[in-house]
Tab-separated table of C-alpha atoms and ligand atoms in Angstrom:
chain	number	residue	atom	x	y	z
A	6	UNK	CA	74.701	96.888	110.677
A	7	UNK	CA	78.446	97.686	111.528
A	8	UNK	CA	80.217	99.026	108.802
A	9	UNK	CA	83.623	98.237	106.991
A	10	UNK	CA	86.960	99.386	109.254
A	11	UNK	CA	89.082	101.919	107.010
A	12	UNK	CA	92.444	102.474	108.903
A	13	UNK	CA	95.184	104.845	107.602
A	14	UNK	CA	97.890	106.712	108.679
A	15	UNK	CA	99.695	109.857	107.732
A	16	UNK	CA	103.428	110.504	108.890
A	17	UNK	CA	104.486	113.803	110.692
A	18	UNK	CA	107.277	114.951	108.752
A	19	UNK	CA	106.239	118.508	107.552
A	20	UNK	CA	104.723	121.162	109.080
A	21	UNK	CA	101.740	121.828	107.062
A	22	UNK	CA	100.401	119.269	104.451
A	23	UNK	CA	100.271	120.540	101.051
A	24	UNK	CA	97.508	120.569	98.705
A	25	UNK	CA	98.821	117.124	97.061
A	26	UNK	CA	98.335	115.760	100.529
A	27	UNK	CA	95.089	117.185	101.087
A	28	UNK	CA	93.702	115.977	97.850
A	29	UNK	CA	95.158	113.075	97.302
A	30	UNK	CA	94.928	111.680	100.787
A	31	UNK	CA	93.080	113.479	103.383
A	32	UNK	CA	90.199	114.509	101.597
A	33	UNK	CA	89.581	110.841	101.011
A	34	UNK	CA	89.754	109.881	105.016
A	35	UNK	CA	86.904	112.387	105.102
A	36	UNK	CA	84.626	111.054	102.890
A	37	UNK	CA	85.637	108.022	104.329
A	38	UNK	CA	84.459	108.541	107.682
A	39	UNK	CA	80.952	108.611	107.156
A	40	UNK	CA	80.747	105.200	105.350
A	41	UNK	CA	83.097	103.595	107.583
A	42	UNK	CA	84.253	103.011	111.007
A	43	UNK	CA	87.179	104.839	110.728
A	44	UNK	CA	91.160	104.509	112.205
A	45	UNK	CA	93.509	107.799	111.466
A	46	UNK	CA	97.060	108.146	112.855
A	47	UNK	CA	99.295	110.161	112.885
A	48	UNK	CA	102.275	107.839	112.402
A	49	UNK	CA	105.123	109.636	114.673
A	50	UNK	CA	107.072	106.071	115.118
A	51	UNK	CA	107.583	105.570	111.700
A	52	UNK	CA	108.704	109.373	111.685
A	53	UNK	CA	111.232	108.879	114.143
A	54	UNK	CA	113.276	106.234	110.997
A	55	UNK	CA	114.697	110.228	109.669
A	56	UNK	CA	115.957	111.135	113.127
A	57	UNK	CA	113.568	114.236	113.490
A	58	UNK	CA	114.723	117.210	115.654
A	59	UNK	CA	112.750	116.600	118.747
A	60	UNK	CA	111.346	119.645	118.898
A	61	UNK	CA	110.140	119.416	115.305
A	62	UNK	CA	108.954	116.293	115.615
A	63	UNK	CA	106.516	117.439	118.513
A	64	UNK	CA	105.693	120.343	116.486
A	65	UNK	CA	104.884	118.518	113.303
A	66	UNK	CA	102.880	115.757	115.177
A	67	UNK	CA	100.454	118.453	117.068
A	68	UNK	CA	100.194	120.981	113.709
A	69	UNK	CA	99.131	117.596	111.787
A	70	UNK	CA	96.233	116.655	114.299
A	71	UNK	CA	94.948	119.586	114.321
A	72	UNK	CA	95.016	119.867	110.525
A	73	UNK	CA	93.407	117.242	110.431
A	74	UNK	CA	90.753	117.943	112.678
A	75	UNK	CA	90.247	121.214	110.578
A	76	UNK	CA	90.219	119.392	107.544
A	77	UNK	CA	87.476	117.692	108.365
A	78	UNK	CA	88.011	114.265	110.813
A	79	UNK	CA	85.396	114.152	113.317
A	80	UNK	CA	86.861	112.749	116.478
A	81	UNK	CA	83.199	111.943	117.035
A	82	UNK	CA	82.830	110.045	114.040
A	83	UNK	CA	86.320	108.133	113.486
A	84	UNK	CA	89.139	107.387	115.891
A	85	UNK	CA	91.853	109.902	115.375
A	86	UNK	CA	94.893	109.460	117.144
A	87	UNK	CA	99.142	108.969	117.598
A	88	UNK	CA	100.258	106.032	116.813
A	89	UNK	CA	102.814	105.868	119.438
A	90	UNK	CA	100.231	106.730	122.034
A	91	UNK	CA	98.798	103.092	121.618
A	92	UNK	CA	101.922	100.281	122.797
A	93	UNK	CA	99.928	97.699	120.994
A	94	UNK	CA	101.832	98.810	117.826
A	95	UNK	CA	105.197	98.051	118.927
A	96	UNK	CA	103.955	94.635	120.302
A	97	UNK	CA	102.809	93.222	116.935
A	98	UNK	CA	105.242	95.337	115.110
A	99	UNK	CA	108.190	93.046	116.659
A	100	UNK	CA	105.551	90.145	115.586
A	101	UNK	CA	105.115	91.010	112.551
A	102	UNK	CA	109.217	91.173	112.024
A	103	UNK	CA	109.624	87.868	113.226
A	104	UNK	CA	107.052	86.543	110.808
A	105	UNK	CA	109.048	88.262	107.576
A	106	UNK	CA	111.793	86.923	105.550
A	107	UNK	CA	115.037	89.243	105.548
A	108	UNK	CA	114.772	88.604	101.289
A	109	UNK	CA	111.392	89.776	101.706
A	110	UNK	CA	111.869	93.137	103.608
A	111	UNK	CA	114.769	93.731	101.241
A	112	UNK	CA	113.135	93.405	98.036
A	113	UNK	CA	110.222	96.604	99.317
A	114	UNK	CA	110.902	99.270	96.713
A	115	UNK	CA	110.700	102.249	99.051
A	116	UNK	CA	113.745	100.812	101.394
A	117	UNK	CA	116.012	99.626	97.974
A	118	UNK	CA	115.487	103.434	97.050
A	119	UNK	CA	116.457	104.974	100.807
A	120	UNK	CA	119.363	102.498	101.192
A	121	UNK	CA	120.970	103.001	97.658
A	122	UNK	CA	120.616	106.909	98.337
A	123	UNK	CA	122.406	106.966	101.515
A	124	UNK	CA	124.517	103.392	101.631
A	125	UNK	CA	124.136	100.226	104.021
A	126	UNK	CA	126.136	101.455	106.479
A	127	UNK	CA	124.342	104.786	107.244
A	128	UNK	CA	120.667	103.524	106.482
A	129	UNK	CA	119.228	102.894	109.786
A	130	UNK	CA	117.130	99.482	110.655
A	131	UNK	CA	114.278	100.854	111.438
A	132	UNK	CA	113.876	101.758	107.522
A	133	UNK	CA	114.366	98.219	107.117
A	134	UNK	CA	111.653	97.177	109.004
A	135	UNK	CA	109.018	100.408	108.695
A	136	UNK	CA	106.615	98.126	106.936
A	137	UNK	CA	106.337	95.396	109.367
A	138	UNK	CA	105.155	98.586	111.771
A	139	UNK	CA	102.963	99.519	109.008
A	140	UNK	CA	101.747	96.167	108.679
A	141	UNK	CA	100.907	96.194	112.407
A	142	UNK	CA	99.111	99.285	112.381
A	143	UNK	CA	96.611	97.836	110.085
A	144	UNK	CA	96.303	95.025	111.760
A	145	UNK	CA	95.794	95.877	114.917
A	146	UNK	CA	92.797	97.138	114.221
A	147	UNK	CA	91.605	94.265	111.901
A	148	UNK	CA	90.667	97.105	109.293
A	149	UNK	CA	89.179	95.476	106.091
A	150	UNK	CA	90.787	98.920	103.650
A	151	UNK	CA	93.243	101.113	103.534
A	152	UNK	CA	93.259	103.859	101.791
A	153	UNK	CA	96.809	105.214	100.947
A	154	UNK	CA	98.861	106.202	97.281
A	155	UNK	CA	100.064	104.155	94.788
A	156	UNK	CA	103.776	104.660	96.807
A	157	UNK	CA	102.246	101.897	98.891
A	158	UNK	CA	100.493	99.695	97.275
A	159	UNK	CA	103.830	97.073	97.942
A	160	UNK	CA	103.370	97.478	101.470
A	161	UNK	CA	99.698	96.465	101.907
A	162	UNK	CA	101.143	93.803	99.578
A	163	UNK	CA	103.309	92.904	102.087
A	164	UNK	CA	100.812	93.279	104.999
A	165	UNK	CA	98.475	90.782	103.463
A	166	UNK	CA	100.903	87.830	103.300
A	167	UNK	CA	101.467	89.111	106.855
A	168	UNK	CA	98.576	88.140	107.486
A	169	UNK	CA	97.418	85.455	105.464
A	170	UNK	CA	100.999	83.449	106.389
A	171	UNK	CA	99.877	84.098	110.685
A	172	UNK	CA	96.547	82.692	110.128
A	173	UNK	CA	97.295	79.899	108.045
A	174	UNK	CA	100.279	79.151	110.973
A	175	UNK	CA	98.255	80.015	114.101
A	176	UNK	CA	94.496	79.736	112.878
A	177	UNK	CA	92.415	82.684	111.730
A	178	UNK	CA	93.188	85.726	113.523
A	179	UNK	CA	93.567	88.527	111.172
A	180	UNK	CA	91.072	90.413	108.357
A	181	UNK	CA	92.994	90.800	105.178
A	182	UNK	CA	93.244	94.193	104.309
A	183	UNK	CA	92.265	95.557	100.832
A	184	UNK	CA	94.453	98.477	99.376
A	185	UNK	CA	92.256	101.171	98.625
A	186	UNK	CA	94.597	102.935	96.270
A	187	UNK	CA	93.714	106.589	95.760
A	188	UNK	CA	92.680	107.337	92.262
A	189	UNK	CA	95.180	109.299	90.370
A	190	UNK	CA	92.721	112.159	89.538
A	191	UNK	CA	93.333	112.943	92.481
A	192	UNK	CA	96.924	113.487	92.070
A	193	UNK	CA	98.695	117.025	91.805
A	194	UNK	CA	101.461	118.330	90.316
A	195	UNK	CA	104.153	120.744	90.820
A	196	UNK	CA	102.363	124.589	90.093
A	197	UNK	CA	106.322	124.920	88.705
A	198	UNK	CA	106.628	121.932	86.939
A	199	UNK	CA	103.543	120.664	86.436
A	200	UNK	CA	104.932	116.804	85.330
A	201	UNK	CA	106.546	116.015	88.427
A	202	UNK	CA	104.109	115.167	91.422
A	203	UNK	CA	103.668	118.566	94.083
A	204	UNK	CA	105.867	117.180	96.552
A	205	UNK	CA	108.276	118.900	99.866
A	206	UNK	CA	111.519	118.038	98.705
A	207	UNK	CA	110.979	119.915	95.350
A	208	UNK	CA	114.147	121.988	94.945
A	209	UNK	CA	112.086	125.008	95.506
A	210	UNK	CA	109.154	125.675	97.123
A	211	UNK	CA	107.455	128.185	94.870
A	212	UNK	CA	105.544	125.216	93.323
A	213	UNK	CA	104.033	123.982	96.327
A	214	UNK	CA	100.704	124.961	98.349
A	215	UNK	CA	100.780	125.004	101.486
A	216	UNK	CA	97.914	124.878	103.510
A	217	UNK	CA	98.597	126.808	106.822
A	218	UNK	CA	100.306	129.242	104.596
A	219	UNK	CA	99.065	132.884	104.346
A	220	UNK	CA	96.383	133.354	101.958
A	221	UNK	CA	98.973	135.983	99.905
A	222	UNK	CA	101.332	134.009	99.769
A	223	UNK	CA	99.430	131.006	98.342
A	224	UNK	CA	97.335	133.520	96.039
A	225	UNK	CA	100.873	135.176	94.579
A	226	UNK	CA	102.083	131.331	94.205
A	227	UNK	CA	98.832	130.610	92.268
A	228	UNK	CA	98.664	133.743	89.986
A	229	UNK	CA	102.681	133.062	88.553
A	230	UNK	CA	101.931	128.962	88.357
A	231	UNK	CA	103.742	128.209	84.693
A	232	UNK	CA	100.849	127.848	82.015
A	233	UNK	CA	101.374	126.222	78.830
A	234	UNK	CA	101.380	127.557	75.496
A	235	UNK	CA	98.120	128.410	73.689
A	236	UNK	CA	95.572	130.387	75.186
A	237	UNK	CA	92.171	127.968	75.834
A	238	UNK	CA	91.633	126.864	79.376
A	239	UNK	CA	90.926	123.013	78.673
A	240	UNK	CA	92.179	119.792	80.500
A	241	UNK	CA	94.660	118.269	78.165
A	242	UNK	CA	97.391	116.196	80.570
A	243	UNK	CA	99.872	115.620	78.074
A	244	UNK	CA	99.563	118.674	75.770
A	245	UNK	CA	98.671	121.128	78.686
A	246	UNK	CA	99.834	120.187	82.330
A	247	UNK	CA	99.950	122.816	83.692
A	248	UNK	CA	96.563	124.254	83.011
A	249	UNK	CA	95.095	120.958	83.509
A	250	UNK	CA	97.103	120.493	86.952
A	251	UNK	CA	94.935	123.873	87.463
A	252	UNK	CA	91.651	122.977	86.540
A	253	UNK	CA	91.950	119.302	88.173
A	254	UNK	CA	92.251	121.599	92.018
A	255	UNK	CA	89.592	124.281	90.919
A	256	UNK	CA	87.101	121.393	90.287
A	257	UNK	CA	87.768	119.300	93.496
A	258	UNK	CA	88.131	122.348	95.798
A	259	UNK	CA	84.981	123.702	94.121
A	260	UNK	CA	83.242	120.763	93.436
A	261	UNK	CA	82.347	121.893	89.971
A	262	UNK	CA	82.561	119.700	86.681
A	263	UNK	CA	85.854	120.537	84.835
A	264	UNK	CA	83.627	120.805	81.680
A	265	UNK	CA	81.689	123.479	83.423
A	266	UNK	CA	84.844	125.781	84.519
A	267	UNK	CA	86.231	125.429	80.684
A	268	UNK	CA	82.982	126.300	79.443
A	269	UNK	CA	82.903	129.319	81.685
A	270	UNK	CA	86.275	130.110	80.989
A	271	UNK	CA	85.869	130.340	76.755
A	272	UNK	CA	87.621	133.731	75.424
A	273	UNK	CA	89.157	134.201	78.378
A	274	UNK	CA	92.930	134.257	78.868
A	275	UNK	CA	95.091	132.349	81.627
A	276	UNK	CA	95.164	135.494	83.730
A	277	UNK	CA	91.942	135.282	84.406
A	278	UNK	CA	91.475	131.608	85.088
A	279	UNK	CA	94.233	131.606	87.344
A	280	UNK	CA	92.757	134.220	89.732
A	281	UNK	CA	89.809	132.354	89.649
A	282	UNK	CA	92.006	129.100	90.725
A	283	UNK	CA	93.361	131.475	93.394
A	284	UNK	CA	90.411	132.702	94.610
A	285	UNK	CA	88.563	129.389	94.848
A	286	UNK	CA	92.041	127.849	96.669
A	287	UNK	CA	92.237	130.689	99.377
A	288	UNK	CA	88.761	131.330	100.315
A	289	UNK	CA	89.021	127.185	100.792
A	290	UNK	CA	92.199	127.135	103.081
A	291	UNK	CA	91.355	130.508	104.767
A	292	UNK	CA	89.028	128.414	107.450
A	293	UNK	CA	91.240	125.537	107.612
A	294	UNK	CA	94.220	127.762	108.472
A	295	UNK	CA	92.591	129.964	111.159
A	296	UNK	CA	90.911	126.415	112.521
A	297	UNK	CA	94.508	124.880	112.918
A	298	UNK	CA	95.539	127.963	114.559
A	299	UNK	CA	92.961	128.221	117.159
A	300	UNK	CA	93.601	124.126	118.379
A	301	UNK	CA	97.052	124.535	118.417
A	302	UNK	CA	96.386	127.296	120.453
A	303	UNK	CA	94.766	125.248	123.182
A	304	UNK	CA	97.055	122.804	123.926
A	305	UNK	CA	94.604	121.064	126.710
A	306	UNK	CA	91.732	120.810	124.214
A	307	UNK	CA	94.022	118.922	121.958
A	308	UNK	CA	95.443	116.682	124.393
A	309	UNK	CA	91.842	115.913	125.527
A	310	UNK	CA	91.279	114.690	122.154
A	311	UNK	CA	94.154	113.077	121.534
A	312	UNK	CA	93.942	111.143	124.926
A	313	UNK	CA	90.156	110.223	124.203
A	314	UNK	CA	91.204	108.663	120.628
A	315	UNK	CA	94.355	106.607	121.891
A	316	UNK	CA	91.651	105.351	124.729
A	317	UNK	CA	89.129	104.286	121.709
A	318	UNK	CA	92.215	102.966	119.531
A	319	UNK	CA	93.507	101.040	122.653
A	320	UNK	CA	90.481	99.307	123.167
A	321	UNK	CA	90.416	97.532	119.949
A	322	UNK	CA	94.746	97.369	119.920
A	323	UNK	CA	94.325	95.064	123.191
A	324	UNK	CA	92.191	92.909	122.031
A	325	UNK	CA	94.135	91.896	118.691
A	326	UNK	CA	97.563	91.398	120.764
A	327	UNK	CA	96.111	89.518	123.571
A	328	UNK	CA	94.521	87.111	120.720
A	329	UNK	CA	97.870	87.101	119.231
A	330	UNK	CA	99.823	86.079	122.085
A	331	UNK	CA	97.671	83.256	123.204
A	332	UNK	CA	97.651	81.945	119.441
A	333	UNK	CA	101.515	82.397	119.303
A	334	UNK	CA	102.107	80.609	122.574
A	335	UNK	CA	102.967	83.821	124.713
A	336	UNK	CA	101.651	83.467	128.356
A	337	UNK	CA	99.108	86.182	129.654
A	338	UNK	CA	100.067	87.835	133.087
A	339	UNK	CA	97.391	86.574	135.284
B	3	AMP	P1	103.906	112.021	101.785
B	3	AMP	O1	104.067	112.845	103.005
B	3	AMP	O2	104.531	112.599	100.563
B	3	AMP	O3	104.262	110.572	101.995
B	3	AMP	O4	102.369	112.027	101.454
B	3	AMP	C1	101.350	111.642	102.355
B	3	AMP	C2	100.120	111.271	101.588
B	3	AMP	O5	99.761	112.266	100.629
B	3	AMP	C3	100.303	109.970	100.789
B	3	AMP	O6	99.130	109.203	100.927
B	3	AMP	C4	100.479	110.427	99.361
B	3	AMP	O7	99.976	109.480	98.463
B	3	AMP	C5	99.688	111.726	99.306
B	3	AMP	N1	100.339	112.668	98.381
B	3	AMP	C6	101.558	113.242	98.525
B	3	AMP	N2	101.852	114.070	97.494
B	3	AMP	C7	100.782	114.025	96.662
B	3	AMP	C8	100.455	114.669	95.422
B	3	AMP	N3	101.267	115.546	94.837
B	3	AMP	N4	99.268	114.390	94.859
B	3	AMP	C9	98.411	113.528	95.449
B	3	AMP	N5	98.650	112.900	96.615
B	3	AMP	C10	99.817	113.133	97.219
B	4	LIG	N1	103.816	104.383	105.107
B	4	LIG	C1	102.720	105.317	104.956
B	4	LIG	C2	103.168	106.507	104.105
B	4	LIG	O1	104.332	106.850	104.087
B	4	LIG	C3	102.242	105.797	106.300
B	4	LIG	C4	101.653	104.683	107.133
B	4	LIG	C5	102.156	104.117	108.252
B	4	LIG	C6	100.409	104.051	106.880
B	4	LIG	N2	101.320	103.172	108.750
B	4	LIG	C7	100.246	103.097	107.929
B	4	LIG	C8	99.449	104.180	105.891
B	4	LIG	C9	99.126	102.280	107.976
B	4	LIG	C10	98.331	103.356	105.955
B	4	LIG	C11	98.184	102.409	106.979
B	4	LIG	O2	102.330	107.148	103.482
């Protein structure tokens, strides 16, 4: 029996993911990969709409792969690879932007937001039209969910009209995705200020875990996380966020009930819980880190897997697009 498609996509802009991204996204792709036939890419088009520094960007796109190889995607068991790797996704991308209505790309929350921060006339187009790329990426690859945060939920919106409008113009071509919207257990907060979501552009980063950081410095980041006021270790989000922000990472890095860990936790102060949360945190990442290290270390093994997943990815990319063209009355090169 084949199984569902799951495609996602995760965008190069940092260095190292932090634990938000890890928990709230990642993690999910790899429990994800053994129920599904999987798509993961590293999305370094859409990267390029915030005019990277070149030599970041490069950077950034190789440290994420191999993250997420040592996180846990099996290049054996999904297709991992870079999006811009596979051409397909600039063919239906231009597709997909003359299928959309300029009222409908400018109502998408994420580019009202960008364009009121920074003003028409230094926003750049390809912010504009990031989700009709998106909306090809999923596509492409006929992918039936897709997991990705609430943040998106308008775009998959937006990628199912797509869709639906193409095949109800050109005859059925395209699955219609299903947003798979993470759960928001699985979202965490700022070890700072535990009510806003853990995030890069925090003002500073002494809030944030990141994981190819050294276990110290991730352990002393831990230890001083604020705590609330009381003494009892128990998950209360609006009373107690920050111990709660706490016990929701001990439980998923540890896999242990939250009930358990406050029950083991009774009479105990914060001090002690939160070298526990440290502990279990940087024995986790320790692995992960030293993993990432050693592929990025060996360039040629991670361009061999790289190369072997834009192959796989290509296979299915070609397919779509050559369907597409003949529906849309495009003539094939004989
Ligand atoms: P970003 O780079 O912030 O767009 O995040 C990439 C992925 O990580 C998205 O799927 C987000 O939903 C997820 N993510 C980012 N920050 C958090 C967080 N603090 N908690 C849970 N998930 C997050
Ligand atoms: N826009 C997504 C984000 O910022 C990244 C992305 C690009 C994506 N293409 C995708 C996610 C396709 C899922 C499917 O998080």
């Amino acid at each position: 029996m084949s199984q569902p498609r799951v495609l996602s996509g995760i965008q190069p802009t940092n260095g190292s993911f932090h634990l938000g991204n890890y928990l709230g996204a990642v993690k999910q792709w790899v429990d994800l990969q053994k129920s599904h036939d999987a798509f993961y890419c590293v999305v370094d088009l859409h990267a390029l709409t915030s005019s990277p520094d070149p030599k970041e960007l490069r950077q950034n796109t190789l440290t994420s792969i191999a993250q997420l190889l040592a996180l846990g995607i099996d290049p054996e068991q999904s297709t991992l690879f870079l999006q811009s790797q596979v051409a397909e996704h600039n063919q239906l991308g231009w597709i997909m932007e003359c299928l959309t209505g300029f009222g409908e790309a400018s109502r998408m929350t994420q580019f009202k937001d960008k364009s009121q921060k920074v003003g028409n006339d230094r926003i750049g187009v390809g912010v504009f039209t990031y989700p009709m790329l998106m909306a090809a990426d999923i596509l492409l690859y006929q992918a039936d969910q897709v997991p990705v945060g609430e943040d998106q939920r308008q775009h998959i919106e937006l990628t199912r009209d797509l869709a639906t409008r193409f095949n109800s113009q050109y005859g059925k071509t395209f699955t219609i995705p299903q947003g798979y919207i993470l759960k928001e257990g699985a979202k965490i907060y700022d070890l700072q200020d535990p009510t806003s979501k853990m995030s890069k552009s925090a003002e500073s980063m002494s809030g944030l875990i990141e994981i190819l950081d050294t276990p110290e410095t991730n352990s002393k980041k831990i230890k001083s996380a604020i705590t609330d006021t009381g003494r009892e270790v128990h998950f209360d989000a609006a009373e107690k966020p920050g111990i709660s922000n706490l016990l929701t990472i001990f439980s998923t890095l540890s896999g242990r009930s939250i009930s358990d860990i406050e029950a083991e936790f009774v009479g105990k102060g914060y001090g002690d819980f939160k070298g526990a949360v440290a502990e279990v945190v940087v024995e986790y990442l320790r692995p992960v880190r030293t993993k990432t290290l050693e592929l990025l270390d060996d360039p040629v093994h991670l361009n061999a897997i790289l190369k072997a997943g834009a192959e796989k990815a290509e296979v299915v990319a070609r397919k779509t697009v050559a369907e597409v063209y003949e529906r849309i009355g495009l003539i094939a090169r004989g």
